[in-house]
Amino acid sequence: MARSFASTNRIATTFGGTNTVRSWGIWTYRAGNGGNGFGRMFDKRNDSSAQTENLFNDVSSGNYSFSYGWSTTNGRWDFARPAANEWHHILVTYDDSSVLNDPIVYVDGSAVSTSE
């Protein structure tokens, strides 16, 4: 089922997993920029505090960005946005066991380059 996330629409779960290695997959259809130029596609929080994992559309840079909140700073990786007004599958896989690790991002089944 496709769902529009205009305004404050969201899907909340009780998932509280904190595995070191994880993957997030989402189908997206970007028809606009999203709220405040940072249209969020997913956000995982550990305990209702600051976001820990976030995938969003950064309008000012023209990229999609994946961010991860460490205890002292945030990691952020940008990658090219796919075309608007089309369905795209995005998969982010990440191993947070070291700050030296970078996520692997797939768009429509192909790995894409990220910049830190």
PDB file of N, CA, C and O in Angstrom, residues 9-88:
ATOM      1  N   ASN A   9       1.872  12.885   8.942  1.00  0.00           N
ATOM      2  CA  ASN A   9       1.564  11.473   8.761  1.00  0.00           C
ATOM      3  C   ASN A   9       2.804  10.627   9.001  1.00  0.00           C
ATOM      4  O   ASN A   9       3.873  10.931   8.494  1.00  0.00           O
ATOM      5  N   ARG A  10       2.694   9.566   9.775  1.00  0.00           N
ATOM      6  CA  ARG A  10       3.825   8.682   9.995  1.00  0.00           C
ATOM      7  C   ARG A  10       3.354   7.317  10.433  1.00  0.00           C
ATOM      8  O   ARG A  10       2.217   7.141  10.844  1.00  0.00           O
ATOM      9  N   ILE A  11       4.232   6.361  10.346  1.00  0.00           N
ATOM     10  CA  ILE A  11       3.964   5.016  10.844  1.00  0.00           C
ATOM     11  C   ILE A  11       4.853   4.818  12.065  1.00  0.00           C
ATOM     12  O   ILE A  11       6.071   4.911  11.976  1.00  0.00           O
ATOM     13  N   ALA A  12       4.252   4.571  13.195  1.00  0.00           N
ATOM     14  CA  ALA A  12       5.023   4.344  14.422  1.00  0.00           C
ATOM     15  C   ALA A  12       4.980   2.858  14.754  1.00  0.00           C
ATOM     16  O   ALA A  12       3.973   2.193  14.557  1.00  0.00           O
ATOM     17  N   THR A  13       6.093   2.346  15.243  1.00  0.00           N
ATOM     18  CA  THR A  13       6.166   0.951  15.656  1.00  0.00           C
ATOM     19  C   THR A  13       6.805   0.889  17.039  1.00  0.00           C
ATOM     20  O   THR A  13       7.338   1.875  17.539  1.00  0.00           O
ATOM     21  N   THR A  14       6.794  -0.268  17.609  1.00  0.00           N
ATOM     22  CA  THR A  14       7.455  -0.460  18.895  1.00  0.00           C
ATOM     23  C   THR A  14       8.798  -1.147  18.718  1.00  0.00           C
ATOM     24  O   THR A  14       9.385  -1.588  19.685  1.00  0.00           O
ATOM     25  N   PHE A  15       9.284  -1.209  17.485  1.00  0.00           N
ATOM     26  CA  PHE A  15      10.586  -1.814  17.215  1.00  0.00           C
ATOM     27  C   PHE A  15      11.649  -1.072  18.015  1.00  0.00           C
ATOM     28  O   PHE A  15      11.775   0.132  17.942  1.00  0.00           O
ATOM     29  N   GLY A  16      12.401  -1.797  18.792  1.00  0.00           N
ATOM     30  CA  GLY A  16      13.428  -1.165  19.600  1.00  0.00           C
ATOM     31  C   GLY A  16      14.782  -1.799  19.406  1.00  0.00           C
ATOM     32  O   GLY A  16      15.633  -1.673  20.264  1.00  0.00           O
ATOM     33  N   GLY A  17      14.970  -2.483  18.313  1.00  0.00           N
ATOM     34  CA  GLY A  17      16.207  -3.198  18.086  1.00  0.00           C
ATOM     35  C   GLY A  17      17.417  -2.289  17.987  1.00  0.00           C
ATOM     36  O   GLY A  17      17.329  -1.173  17.512  1.00  0.00           O
ATOM     37  N   THR A  18      18.533  -2.772  18.473  1.00  0.00           N
ATOM     38  CA  THR A  18      19.774  -2.006  18.392  1.00  0.00           C
ATOM     39  C   THR A  18      20.899  -2.884  17.863  1.00  0.00           C
ATOM     40  O   THR A  18      22.013  -2.821  18.351  1.00  0.00           O
ATOM     41  N   ASN A  19      20.621  -3.715  16.898  1.00  0.00           N
ATOM     42  CA  ASN A  19      21.662  -4.547  16.301  1.00  0.00           C
ATOM     43  C   ASN A  19      22.753  -3.679  15.696  1.00  0.00           C
ATOM     44  O   ASN A  19      22.491  -2.595  15.188  1.00  0.00           O
ATOM     45  N   THR A  20      23.971  -4.178  15.724  1.00  0.00           N
ATOM     46  CA  THR A  20      25.097  -3.446  15.167  1.00  0.00           C
ATOM     47  C   THR A  20      24.999  -3.337  13.648  1.00  0.00           C
ATOM     48  O   THR A  20      25.302  -2.306  13.074  1.00  0.00           O
ATOM     49  N   VAL A  21      24.562  -4.405  12.990  1.00  0.00           N
ATOM     50  CA  VAL A  21      24.443  -4.417  11.532  1.00  0.00           C
ATOM     51  C   VAL A  21      22.962  -4.445  11.182  1.00  0.00           C
ATOM     52  O   VAL A  21      22.209  -5.259  11.707  1.00  0.00           O
ATOM     53  N   ARG A  22      22.552  -3.562  10.293  1.00  0.00           N
ATOM     54  CA  ARG A  22      21.143  -3.497   9.926  1.00  0.00           C
ATOM     55  C   ARG A  22      20.971  -2.960   8.512  1.00  0.00           C
ATOM     56  O   ARG A  22      21.878  -2.341   7.971  1.00  0.00           O
ATOM     57  N   SER A  23      19.792  -3.205   7.956  1.00  0.00           N
ATOM     58  CA  SER A  23      19.437  -2.691   6.633  1.00  0.00           C
ATOM     59  C   SER A  23      18.046  -2.087   6.700  1.00  0.00           C
ATOM     60  O   SER A  23      17.175  -2.598   7.403  1.00  0.00           O
ATOM     61  N   TRP A  24      17.880  -1.016   5.966  1.00  0.00           N
ATOM     62  CA  TRP A  24      16.577  -0.361   5.841  1.00  0.00           C
ATOM     63  C   TRP A  24      16.229  -0.295   4.364  1.00  0.00           C
ATOM     64  O   TRP A  24      17.031   0.158   3.558  1.00  0.00           O
ATOM     65  N   GLY A  25      15.030  -0.724   4.019  1.00  0.00           N
ATOM     66  CA  GLY A  25      14.575  -0.653   2.639  1.00  0.00           C
ATOM     67  C   GLY A  25      13.281   0.127   2.572  1.00  0.00           C
ATOM     68  O   GLY A  25      12.435   0.016   3.466  1.00  0.00           O
ATOM     69  N   ILE A  26      13.136   0.921   1.535  1.00  0.00           N
ATOM     70  CA  ILE A  26      11.931   1.735   1.395  1.00  0.00           C
ATOM     71  C   ILE A  26      11.676   2.003  -0.088  1.00  0.00           C
ATOM     72  O   ILE A  26      12.612   2.176  -0.874  1.00  0.00           O
ATOM     73  N   TRP A  27      10.408   1.969  -0.454  1.00  0.00           N
ATOM     74  CA  TRP A  27       9.990   2.418  -1.783  1.00  0.00           C
ATOM     75  C   TRP A  27       9.605   3.880  -1.652  1.00  0.00           C
ATOM     76  O   TRP A  27       8.881   4.259  -0.732  1.00  0.00           O
ATOM     77  N   THR A  28      10.105   4.717  -2.556  1.00  0.00           N
ATOM     78  CA  THR A  28       9.806   6.153  -2.485  1.00  0.00           C
ATOM     79  C   THR A  28       9.269   6.662  -3.815  1.00  0.00           C
ATOM     80  O   THR A  28       9.580   6.122  -4.884  1.00  0.00           O
ATOM     81  N   TYR A  29       8.476   7.697  -3.709  1.00  0.00           N
ATOM     82  CA  TYR A  29       7.949   8.404  -4.876  1.00  0.00           C
ATOM     83  C   TYR A  29       7.996   9.881  -4.513  1.00  0.00           C
ATOM     84  O   TYR A  29       7.133  10.385  -3.813  1.00  0.00           O
ATOM     85  N   ARG A  30       9.060  10.563  -4.928  1.00  0.00           N
ATOM     86  CA  ARG A  30       9.245  11.975  -4.572  1.00  0.00           C
ATOM     87  C   ARG A  30       8.486  12.857  -5.549  1.00  0.00           C
ATOM     88  O   ARG A  30       8.809  12.958  -6.711  1.00  0.00           O
ATOM     89  N   ALA A  31       7.461  13.523  -5.022  1.00  0.00           N
ATOM     90  CA  ALA A  31       6.664  14.434  -5.840  1.00  0.00           C
ATOM     91  C   ALA A  31       6.919  15.888  -5.450  1.00  0.00           C
ATOM     92  O   ALA A  31       6.419  16.792  -6.093  1.00  0.00           O
ATOM     93  N   GLY A  32       7.685  16.098  -4.407  1.00  0.00           N
ATOM     94  CA  GLY A  32       8.004  17.443  -3.928  1.00  0.00           C
ATOM     95  C   GLY A  32       9.233  17.387  -3.051  1.00  0.00           C
ATOM     96  O   GLY A  32       9.916  16.365  -2.967  1.00  0.00           O
ATOM     97  N   ASN A  33       9.499  18.487  -2.368  1.00  0.00           N
ATOM     98  CA  ASN A  33      10.717  18.574  -1.564  1.00  0.00           C
ATOM     99  C   ASN A  33      10.577  18.031  -0.157  1.00  0.00           C
ATOM    100  O   ASN A  33      11.553  17.676   0.474  1.00  0.00           O
ATOM    101  N   GLY A  34       9.391  18.004   0.370  1.00  0.00           N
ATOM    102  CA  GLY A  34       9.208  17.578   1.748  1.00  0.00           C
ATOM    103  C   GLY A  34       9.310  18.751   2.701  1.00  0.00           C
ATOM    104  O   GLY A  34       9.662  19.864   2.315  1.00  0.00           O
ATOM    105  N   GLY A  35       9.008  18.493   3.941  1.00  0.00           N
ATOM    106  CA  GLY A  35       8.949  19.545   4.941  1.00  0.00           C
ATOM    107  C   GLY A  35      10.252  20.286   5.150  1.00  0.00           C
ATOM    108  O   GLY A  35      11.294  19.682   5.380  1.00  0.00           O
ATOM    109  N   ASN A  36      10.199  21.600   5.055  1.00  0.00           N
ATOM    110  CA  ASN A  36      11.333  22.491   5.312  1.00  0.00           C
ATOM    111  C   ASN A  36      12.588  22.158   4.492  1.00  0.00           C
ATOM    112  O   ASN A  36      13.708  22.404   4.932  1.00  0.00           O
ATOM    113  N   GLY A  37      12.399  21.575   3.326  1.00  0.00           N
ATOM    114  CA  GLY A  37      13.538  21.243   2.469  1.00  0.00           C
ATOM    115  C   GLY A  37      14.328  20.035   2.949  1.00  0.00           C
ATOM    116  O   GLY A  37      15.430  19.794   2.482  1.00  0.00           O
ATOM    117  N   PHE A  38      13.751  19.267   3.904  1.00  0.00           N
ATOM    118  CA  PHE A  38      14.398  18.065   4.415  1.00  0.00           C
ATOM    119  C   PHE A  38      13.361  16.956   4.529  1.00  0.00           C
ATOM    120  O   PHE A  38      13.059  16.479   5.618  1.00  0.00           O
ATOM    121  N   GLY A  39      12.770  16.561   3.403  1.00  0.00           N
ATOM    122  CA  GLY A  39      11.736  15.534   3.413  1.00  0.00           C
ATOM    123  C   GLY A  39      12.269  14.217   3.942  1.00  0.00           C
ATOM    124  O   GLY A  39      13.107  13.588   3.307  1.00  0.00           O
ATOM    125  N   ARG A  40      11.804  13.813   5.102  1.00  0.00           N
ATOM    126  CA  ARG A  40      12.297  12.600   5.762  1.00  0.00           C
ATOM    127  C   ARG A  40      11.582  11.374   5.215  1.00  0.00           C
ATOM    128  O   ARG A  40      10.369  11.326   5.146  1.00  0.00           O
ATOM    129  N   MET A  41      12.360  10.346   4.860  1.00  0.00           N
ATOM    130  CA  MET A  41      11.793   9.094   4.375  1.00  0.00           C
ATOM    131  C   MET A  41      11.753   8.042   5.462  1.00  0.00           C
ATOM    132  O   MET A  41      10.820   7.270   5.530  1.00  0.00           O
ATOM    133  N   PHE A  42      12.770   7.994   6.296  1.00  0.00           N
ATOM    134  CA  PHE A  42      12.682   7.183   7.505  1.00  0.00           C
ATOM    135  C   PHE A  42      13.548   7.774   8.601  1.00  0.00           C
ATOM    136  O   PHE A  42      14.473   8.531   8.365  1.00  0.00           O
ATOM    137  N   ASP A  43      13.183   7.418   9.805  1.00  0.00           N
ATOM    138  CA  ASP A  43      13.840   7.930  10.999  1.00  0.00           C
ATOM    139  C   ASP A  43      13.699   6.869  12.074  1.00  0.00           C
ATOM    140  O   ASP A  43      12.605   6.398  12.332  1.00  0.00           O
ATOM    141  N   LYS A  44      14.785   6.433  12.656  1.00  0.00           N
ATOM    142  CA  LYS A  44      14.733   5.470  13.746  1.00  0.00           C
ATOM    143  C   LYS A  44      15.355   6.108  14.974  1.00  0.00           C
ATOM    144  O   LYS A  44      16.454   6.625  14.930  1.00  0.00           O
ATOM    145  N   ARG A  45      14.601   6.100  16.049  1.00  0.00           N
ATOM    146  CA  ARG A  45      15.072   6.669  17.316  1.00  0.00           C
ATOM    147  C   ARG A  45      15.147   5.560  18.350  1.00  0.00           C
ATOM    148  O   ARG A  45      14.324   4.669  18.365  1.00  0.00           O
ATOM    149  N   ASN A  46      16.121   5.647  19.223  1.00  0.00           N
ATOM    150  CA  ASN A  46      16.271   4.631  20.254  1.00  0.00           C
ATOM    151  C   ASN A  46      15.254   4.768  21.372  1.00  0.00           C
ATOM    152  O   ASN A  46      14.746   3.807  21.877  1.00  0.00           O
ATOM    153  N   ASP A  47      14.990   5.970  21.806  1.00  0.00           N
ATOM    154  CA  ASP A  47      14.146   6.140  22.984  1.00  0.00           C
ATOM    155  C   ASP A  47      13.410   7.478  23.011  1.00  0.00           C
ATOM    156  O   ASP A  47      13.338   8.134  24.038  1.00  0.00           O
ATOM    157  N   SER A  48      12.912   7.904  21.895  1.00  0.00           N
ATOM    158  CA  SER A  48      12.216   9.189  21.764  1.00  0.00           C
ATOM    159  C   SER A  48      13.157  10.371  21.978  1.00  0.00           C
ATOM    160  O   SER A  48      12.715  11.485  22.195  1.00  0.00           O
ATOM    161  N   SER A  49      14.457  10.143  21.927  1.00  0.00           N
ATOM    162  CA  SER A  49      15.411  11.238  22.050  1.00  0.00           C
ATOM    163  C   SER A  49      15.830  11.678  20.657  1.00  0.00           C
ATOM    164  O   SER A  49      15.092  11.534  19.705  1.00  0.00           O
ATOM    165  N   ALA A  50      17.020  12.176  20.543  1.00  0.00           N
ATOM    166  CA  ALA A  50      17.506  12.639  19.244  1.00  0.00           C
ATOM    167  C   ALA A  50      17.525  11.485  18.251  1.00  0.00           C
ATOM    168  O   ALA A  50      17.729  10.342  18.614  1.00  0.00           O
ATOM    169  N   GLN A  51      17.316  11.811  16.981  1.00  0.00           N
ATOM    170  CA  GLN A  51      17.301  10.768  15.953  1.00  0.00           C
ATOM    171  C   GLN A  51      18.625  10.045  15.915  1.00  0.00           C
ATOM    172  O   GLN A  51      19.672  10.618  16.173  1.00  0.00           O
ATOM    173  N   THR A  52      18.585   8.786  15.617  1.00  0.00           N
ATOM    174  CA  THR A  52      19.813   8.022  15.504  1.00  0.00           C
ATOM    175  C   THR A  52      20.087   7.591  14.072  1.00  0.00           C
ATOM    176  O   THR A  52      21.229   7.476  13.690  1.00  0.00           O
ATOM    177  N   GLU A  53      19.040   7.351  13.296  1.00  0.00           N
ATOM    178  CA  GLU A  53      19.218   7.022  11.887  1.00  0.00           C
ATOM    179  C   GLU A  53      18.136   7.741  11.101  1.00  0.00           C
ATOM    180  O   GLU A  53      16.981   7.749  11.498  1.00  0.00           O
ATOM    181  N   ASN A  54      18.523   8.334   9.981  1.00  0.00           N
ATOM    182  CA  ASN A  54      17.592   9.171   9.251  1.00  0.00           C
ATOM    183  C   ASN A  54      17.967   9.154   7.772  1.00  0.00           C
ATOM    184  O   ASN A  54      19.139   9.283   7.434  1.00  0.00           O
ATOM    185  N   LEU A  55      16.985   8.991   6.908  1.00  0.00           N
ATOM    186  CA  LEU A  55      17.173   9.130   5.465  1.00  0.00           C
ATOM    187  C   LEU A  55      16.278  10.277   5.030  1.00  0.00           C
ATOM    188  O   LEU A  55      15.074  10.268   5.308  1.00  0.00           O
ATOM    189  N   PHE A  56      16.864  11.286   4.383  1.00  0.00           N
ATOM    190  CA  PHE A  56      16.072  12.460   4.019  1.00  0.00           C
ATOM    191  C   PHE A  56      16.536  13.066   2.704  1.00  0.00           C
ATOM    192  O   PHE A  56      17.638  12.803   2.227  1.00  0.00           O
ATOM    193  N   ASN A  57      15.665  13.901   2.145  1.00  0.00           N
ATOM    194  CA  ASN A  57      15.916  14.623   0.909  1.00  0.00           C
ATOM    195  C   ASN A  57      16.440  16.001   1.287  1.00  0.00           C
ATOM    196  O   ASN A  57      15.719  16.816   1.847  1.00  0.00           O
ATOM    197  N   ASP A  58      17.713  16.273   1.028  1.00  0.00           N
ATOM    198  CA  ASP A  58      18.300  17.569   1.334  1.00  0.00           C
ATOM    199  C   ASP A  58      18.205  18.446   0.091  1.00  0.00           C
ATOM    200  O   ASP A  58      19.019  18.342  -0.821  1.00  0.00           O
ATOM    201  N   VAL A  59      17.209  19.305   0.064  1.00  0.00           N
ATOM    202  CA  VAL A  59      16.947  20.124  -1.117  1.00  0.00           C
ATOM    203  C   VAL A  59      18.123  21.056  -1.417  1.00  0.00           C
ATOM    204  O   VAL A  59      18.487  21.256  -2.566  1.00  0.00           O
ATOM    205  N   SER A  60      18.743  21.625  -0.381  1.00  0.00           N
ATOM    206  CA  SER A  60      19.824  22.588  -0.618  1.00  0.00           C
ATOM    207  C   SER A  60      21.030  21.950  -1.310  1.00  0.00           C
ATOM    208  O   SER A  60      21.692  22.589  -2.116  1.00  0.00           O
ATOM    209  N   SER A  61      21.321  20.677  -1.016  1.00  0.00           N
ATOM    210  CA  SER A  61      22.454  20.017  -1.667  1.00  0.00           C
ATOM    211  C   SER A  61      22.035  19.270  -2.935  1.00  0.00           C
ATOM    212  O   SER A  61      22.881  18.875  -3.724  1.00  0.00           O
ATOM    213  N   GLY A  62      20.732  19.024  -3.094  1.00  0.00           N
ATOM    214  CA  GLY A  62      20.247  18.273  -4.250  1.00  0.00           C
ATOM    215  C   GLY A  62      20.505  16.783  -4.136  1.00  0.00           C
ATOM    216  O   GLY A  62      20.517  16.080  -5.132  1.00  0.00           O
ATOM    217  N   ASN A  63      20.732  16.308  -2.912  1.00  0.00           N
ATOM    218  CA  ASN A  63      21.032  14.896  -2.670  1.00  0.00           C
ATOM    219  C   ASN A  63      20.048  14.295  -1.680  1.00  0.00           C
ATOM    220  O   ASN A  63      19.355  15.008  -0.968  1.00  0.00           O
ATOM    221  N   TYR A  64      20.066  12.968  -1.619  1.00  0.00           N
ATOM    222  CA  TYR A  64      19.481  12.268  -0.487  1.00  0.00           C
ATOM    223  C   TYR A  64      20.618  12.085   0.512  1.00  0.00           C
ATOM    224  O   TYR A  64      21.791  11.977   0.123  1.00  0.00           O
ATOM    225  N   SER A  65      20.286  12.031   1.786  1.00  0.00           N
ATOM    226  CA  SER A  65      21.305  11.881   2.820  1.00  0.00           C
ATOM    227  C   SER A  65      20.876  10.846   3.837  1.00  0.00           C
ATOM    228  O   SER A  65      19.713  10.785   4.224  1.00  0.00           O
ATOM    229  N   PHE A  66      21.843  10.036   4.257  1.00  0.00           N
ATOM    230  CA  PHE A  66      21.646   9.114   5.369  1.00  0.00           C
ATOM    231  C   PHE A  66      22.512   9.626   6.505  1.00  0.00           C
ATOM    232  O   PHE A  66      23.698   9.901   6.322  1.00  0.00           O
ATOM    233  N   SER A  67      21.918   9.790   7.687  1.00  0.00           N
ATOM    234  CA  SER A  67      22.704  10.234   8.833  1.00  0.00           C
ATOM    235  C   SER A  67      22.572   9.224   9.961  1.00  0.00           C
ATOM    236  O   SER A  67      21.566   8.523  10.088  1.00  0.00           O
ATOM    237  N   TYR A  68      23.633   9.162  10.751  1.00  0.00           N
ATOM    238  CA  TYR A  68      23.661   8.260  11.896  1.00  0.00           C
ATOM    239  C   TYR A  68      24.193   9.042  13.083  1.00  0.00           C
ATOM    240  O   TYR A  68      25.241   9.676  12.989  1.00  0.00           O
ATOM    241  N   GLY A  69      23.462   9.012  14.194  1.00  0.00           N
ATOM    242  CA  GLY A  69      23.857   9.760  15.379  1.00  0.00           C
ATOM    243  C   GLY A  69      24.733   8.950  16.307  1.00  0.00           C
ATOM    244  O   GLY A  69      24.278   7.978  16.896  1.00  0.00           O
ATOM    245  N   TRP A  70      25.989   9.331  16.400  1.00  0.00           N
ATOM    246  CA  TRP A  70      26.906   8.733  17.363  1.00  0.00           C
ATOM    247  C   TRP A  70      26.761   9.484  18.678  1.00  0.00           C
ATOM    248  O   TRP A  70      26.085  10.506  18.757  1.00  0.00           O
ATOM    249  N   SER A  71      27.412   9.043  19.724  1.00  0.00           N
ATOM    250  CA  SER A  71      27.281   9.682  21.033  1.00  0.00           C
ATOM    251  C   SER A  71      27.900  11.076  21.066  1.00  0.00           C
ATOM    252  O   SER A  71      27.483  11.912  21.861  1.00  0.00           O
ATOM    253  N   THR A  72      28.887  11.349  20.221  1.00  0.00           N
ATOM    254  CA  THR A  72      29.531  12.660  20.251  1.00  0.00           C
ATOM    255  C   THR A  72      29.311  13.485  18.993  1.00  0.00           C
ATOM    256  O   THR A  72      29.504  14.689  19.016  1.00  0.00           O
ATOM    257  N   THR A  73      28.940  12.866  17.905  1.00  0.00           N
ATOM    258  CA  THR A  73      28.750  13.588  16.648  1.00  0.00           C
ATOM    259  C   THR A  73      27.852  12.763  15.736  1.00  0.00           C
ATOM    260  O   THR A  73      27.472  11.649  16.072  1.00  0.00           O
ATOM    261  N   ASN A  74      27.506  13.294  14.587  1.00  0.00           N
ATOM    262  CA  ASN A  74      26.694  12.571  13.603  1.00  0.00           C
ATOM    263  C   ASN A  74      27.524  12.269  12.370  1.00  0.00           C
ATOM    264  O   ASN A  74      28.325  13.096  11.938  1.00  0.00           O
ATOM    265  N   GLY A  75      27.317  11.073  11.821  1.00  0.00           N
ATOM    266  CA  GLY A  75      27.884  10.753  10.519  1.00  0.00           C
ATOM    267  C   GLY A  75      26.829  11.066   9.472  1.00  0.00           C
ATOM    268  O   GLY A  75      25.634  10.923   9.721  1.00  0.00           O
ATOM    269  N   ARG A  76      27.249  11.508   8.316  1.00  0.00           N
ATOM    270  CA  ARG A  76      26.304  11.813   7.242  1.00  0.00           C
ATOM    271  C   ARG A  76      26.933  11.441   5.912  1.00  0.00           C
ATOM    272  O   ARG A  76      28.085  11.768   5.644  1.00  0.00           O
ATOM    273  N   TRP A  77      26.142  10.753   5.095  1.00  0.00           N
ATOM    274  CA  TRP A  77      26.581  10.339   3.772  1.00  0.00           C
ATOM    275  C   TRP A  77      25.532  10.775   2.762  1.00  0.00           C
ATOM    276  O   TRP A  77      24.348  10.481   2.906  1.00  0.00           O
ATOM    277  N   ASP A  78      25.950  11.471   1.717  1.00  0.00           N
ATOM    278  CA  ASP A  78      25.052  11.957   0.670  1.00  0.00           C
ATOM    279  C   ASP A  78      25.191  11.094  -0.568  1.00  0.00           C
ATOM    280  O   ASP A  78      26.265  10.560  -0.851  1.00  0.00           O
ATOM    281  N   PHE A  79      24.091  10.990  -1.307  1.00  0.00           N
ATOM    282  CA  PHE A  79      24.125  10.304  -2.603  1.00  0.00           C
ATOM    283  C   PHE A  79      23.101  10.949  -3.511  1.00  0.00           C
ATOM    284  O   PHE A  79      22.179  11.625  -3.067  1.00  0.00           O
ATOM    285  N   ALA A  80      23.298  10.772  -4.820  1.00  0.00           N
ATOM    286  CA  ALA A  80      22.453  11.424  -5.822  1.00  0.00           C
ATOM    287  C   ALA A  80      20.995  10.990  -5.689  1.00  0.00           C
ATOM    288  O   ALA A  80      20.707   9.811  -5.504  1.00  0.00           O
ATOM    289  N   ARG A  81      20.100  11.974  -5.779  1.00  0.00           N
ATOM    290  CA  ARG A  81      18.662  11.663  -5.750  1.00  0.00           C
ATOM    291  C   ARG A  81      18.256  11.008  -7.058  1.00  0.00           C
ATOM    292  O   ARG A  81      18.682  11.438  -8.130  1.00  0.00           O
ATOM    293  N   PRO A  82      17.395   9.990  -6.977  1.00  0.00           N
ATOM    294  CA  PRO A  82      16.838   9.459  -8.223  1.00  0.00           C
ATOM    295  C   PRO A  82      15.794  10.443  -8.768  1.00  0.00           C
ATOM    296  O   PRO A  82      15.396  11.376  -8.074  1.00  0.00           O
ATOM    297  N   ALA A  83      15.366  10.222  -9.979  1.00  0.00           N
ATOM    298  CA  ALA A  83      14.411  11.120 -10.632  1.00  0.00           C
ATOM    299  C   ALA A  83      13.117  11.247  -9.835  1.00  0.00           C
ATOM    300  O   ALA A  83      12.649  10.288  -9.217  1.00  0.00           O
ATOM    301  N   ALA A  84      12.550  12.429  -9.871  1.00  0.00           N
ATOM    302  CA  ALA A  84      11.266  12.688  -9.209  1.00  0.00           C
ATOM    303  C   ALA A  84      10.120  12.091 -10.026  1.00  0.00           C
ATOM    304  O   ALA A  84      10.281  11.757 -11.208  1.00  0.00           O
ATOM    305  N   ASN A  85       8.981  11.928  -9.371  1.00  0.00           N
ATOM    306  CA  ASN A  85       7.739  11.458  -9.997  1.00  0.00           C
ATOM    307  C   ASN A  85       7.859  10.055 -10.588  1.00  0.00           C
ATOM    308  O   ASN A  85       7.218   9.741 -11.591  1.00  0.00           O
ATOM    309  N   GLU A  86       8.700   9.238  -9.963  1.00  0.00           N
ATOM    310  CA  GLU A  86       8.856   7.826 -10.323  1.00  0.00           C
ATOM    311  C   GLU A  86       9.082   7.038  -9.044  1.00  0.00           C
ATOM    312  O   GLU A  86       9.646   7.561  -8.077  1.00  0.00           O
ATOM    313  N   TRP A  87       8.668   5.772  -9.033  1.00  0.00           N
ATOM    314  CA  TRP A  87       8.929   4.911  -7.894  1.00  0.00           C
ATOM    315  C   TRP A  87      10.384   4.458  -7.916  1.00  0.00           C
ATOM    316  O   TRP A  87      10.917   4.100  -8.969  1.00  0.00           O
ATOM    317  N   HIS A  88      11.019   4.459  -6.741  1.00  0.00           N
ATOM    318  CA  HIS A  88      12.394   3.987  -6.596  1.00  0.00           C
ATOM    319  C   HIS A  88      12.514   3.204  -5.292  1.00  0.00           C
ATOM    320  O   HIS A  88      11.910   3.564  -4.283  1.00  0.00           O
TER     321      HIS A  88
END
